[in-house]
Amino acid sequence: MISDDLVTMALGMPGAQESAHFGKRDFRVGEKIFMSLPDPGRAVLKFTPDQQSMVMETDPGLCAPVPGGWGRKGWTSVYFDGAEGERVRELIAAAWRNVAPKRLVASSLH
């Protein structure tokens, strides 16, 4: 996978739009970030701490907590180079659901 694949996936989520902070591309619903692309081959996704723990168990090598306080809050690096596309899509969708308004999430399920 390449960054453009993740961009397509992120922008395919309802209400998603591209923006930037600290000079890095990010993807938001409203003002809330669900994914950023800080480095080649790495995305950062907004998970809950429990979700982060689960992906650390289910996807070792693919996912790692962001260092420091951000990681303790659930922000998780996803090393997508060579990753299976459907799994990365599932992870992006989970991060999107974490920040999207409940009504938008509910309407996307239909």
Short mmCIF file of C-alpha atoms in Angstrom, two decimals:
data_model
loop_
_atom_site.label_atom_id
_atom_site.label_comp_id
_atom_site.label_asym_id
_atom_site.label_seq_id
_atom_site.Cartn_x
_atom_site.Cartn_y
_atom_site.Cartn_z
CA MET A 1 0.00 0.00 0.00
CA ILE A 2 1.02 3.59 -0.55
CA SER A 3 -0.14 6.86 1.02
CA ASP A 4 -2.51 7.53 -1.87
CA ASP A 5 -4.37 4.32 -1.04
CA LEU A 6 -4.97 5.55 2.51
CA VAL A 7 -6.00 8.99 1.26
CA THR A 8 -8.64 7.36 -0.94
CA MET A 9 -9.87 5.24 1.96
CA ALA A 10 -10.00 8.18 4.38
CA LEU A 11 -11.77 10.50 1.96
CA GLY A 12 -14.26 7.72 1.23
CA MET A 13 -15.60 8.00 4.77
CA PRO A 14 -18.79 10.09 5.04
CA GLY A 15 -18.08 13.74 5.88
CA ALA A 16 -14.30 13.27 5.70
CA GLN A 17 -12.11 16.07 4.45
CA GLU A 18 -8.40 16.61 4.11
CA SER A 19 -6.60 19.30 6.06
CA ALA A 20 -3.17 19.71 7.67
CA HIS A 21 -1.55 20.49 10.99
CA PHE A 22 2.12 20.87 11.87
CA GLY A 23 2.82 20.65 8.14
CA LYS A 24 1.41 17.11 7.86
CA ARG A 25 -1.67 15.87 6.02
CA ASP A 26 -4.63 14.95 8.19
CA PHE A 27 -8.18 13.75 7.67
CA ARG A 28 -11.11 15.00 9.70
CA VAL A 29 -14.81 14.90 10.28
CA GLY A 30 -15.69 18.47 11.15
CA GLU A 31 -12.77 19.65 13.25
CA LYS A 32 -11.90 16.23 14.68
CA ILE A 33 -8.91 14.36 13.27
CA PHE A 34 -9.20 10.62 12.75
CA MET A 35 -6.05 10.03 10.67
CA SER A 36 -2.82 11.78 9.79
CA LEU A 37 0.05 10.91 7.46
CA PRO A 38 3.14 12.17 9.27
CA ASP A 39 5.79 10.02 7.55
CA PRO A 40 6.11 7.84 4.43
CA GLY A 41 4.73 4.38 5.20
CA ARG A 42 3.11 5.47 8.50
CA ALA A 43 -0.35 6.70 9.35
CA VAL A 44 -1.56 7.73 12.80
CA LEU A 45 -5.12 6.76 13.74
CA LYS A 46 -7.38 7.89 16.59
CA PHE A 47 -8.29 4.85 18.65
CA THR A 48 -9.48 4.54 22.20
CA PRO A 49 -6.92 3.04 24.58
CA ASP A 50 -8.95 -0.21 24.59
CA GLN A 51 -8.99 -0.34 20.79
CA GLN A 52 -5.27 0.32 20.77
CA SER A 53 -4.67 -2.61 23.13
CA MET A 54 -6.74 -4.86 20.91
CA VAL A 55 -4.92 -3.94 17.68
CA MET A 56 -1.60 -4.39 19.43
CA GLU A 57 -2.63 -8.00 20.07
CA THR A 58 -4.32 -8.69 16.73
CA ASP A 59 -1.94 -6.76 14.46
CA PRO A 60 1.59 -6.93 15.93
CA GLY A 61 4.08 -5.25 13.63
CA LEU A 62 1.33 -3.34 11.84
CA CYS A 63 0.36 -1.13 14.79
CA ALA A 64 2.26 0.57 17.61
CA PRO A 65 1.31 3.26 20.13
CA VAL A 66 2.51 6.76 19.32
CA PRO A 67 5.23 7.60 21.89
CA GLY A 68 4.33 9.65 24.96
CA GLY A 69 1.03 11.07 26.09
CA TRP A 70 -0.64 10.92 22.68
CA GLY A 71 -0.10 7.17 22.59
CA ARG A 72 -1.52 6.75 26.09
CA LYS A 73 -4.68 8.48 24.81
CA GLY A 74 -5.01 5.87 22.03
CA TRP A 75 -3.23 7.49 19.08
CA THR A 76 -1.70 4.61 17.17
CA SER A 77 0.85 4.35 14.36
CA VAL A 78 -0.06 2.04 11.50
CA TYR A 79 2.86 0.94 9.32
CA PHE A 80 0.93 0.29 6.12
CA ASP A 81 3.71 -0.47 3.65
CA GLY A 82 2.99 -4.06 2.60
CA ALA A 83 -0.14 -4.26 4.76
CA GLU A 84 -3.33 -5.98 3.67
CA GLY A 85 -5.66 -3.32 2.27
CA GLU A 86 -8.90 -4.56 3.77
CA ARG A 87 -7.43 -4.60 7.28
CA VAL A 88 -6.13 -1.05 6.91
CA ARG A 89 -9.58 0.01 5.64
CA GLU A 90 -11.16 -1.53 8.78
CA LEU A 91 -8.73 0.35 11.02
CA ILE A 92 -9.41 3.67 9.27
CA ALA A 93 -13.16 3.08 9.59
CA ALA A 94 -12.79 2.44 13.33
CA ALA A 95 -10.83 5.67 13.77
CA TRP A 96 -13.45 7.56 11.74
CA ARG A 97 -16.27 6.16 13.92
CA ASN A 98 -14.43 7.39 17.00
CA VAL A 99 -14.70 11.03 15.93
CA ALA A 100 -17.72 11.20 13.59
CA PRO A 101 -21.04 12.47 14.95
CA LYS A 102 -23.29 9.59 16.05
CA ARG A 103 -25.98 10.54 13.50
CA LEU A 104 -23.42 10.35 10.68
CA VAL A 105 -22.16 6.96 11.87
CA ALA A 106 -25.74 5.68 12.12
CA SER A 107 -26.65 6.94 8.64
CA SER A 108 -23.52 5.33 7.15
CA LEU A 109 -24.63 1.91 8.37
CA HIS A 110 -27.69 1.96 6.12
#
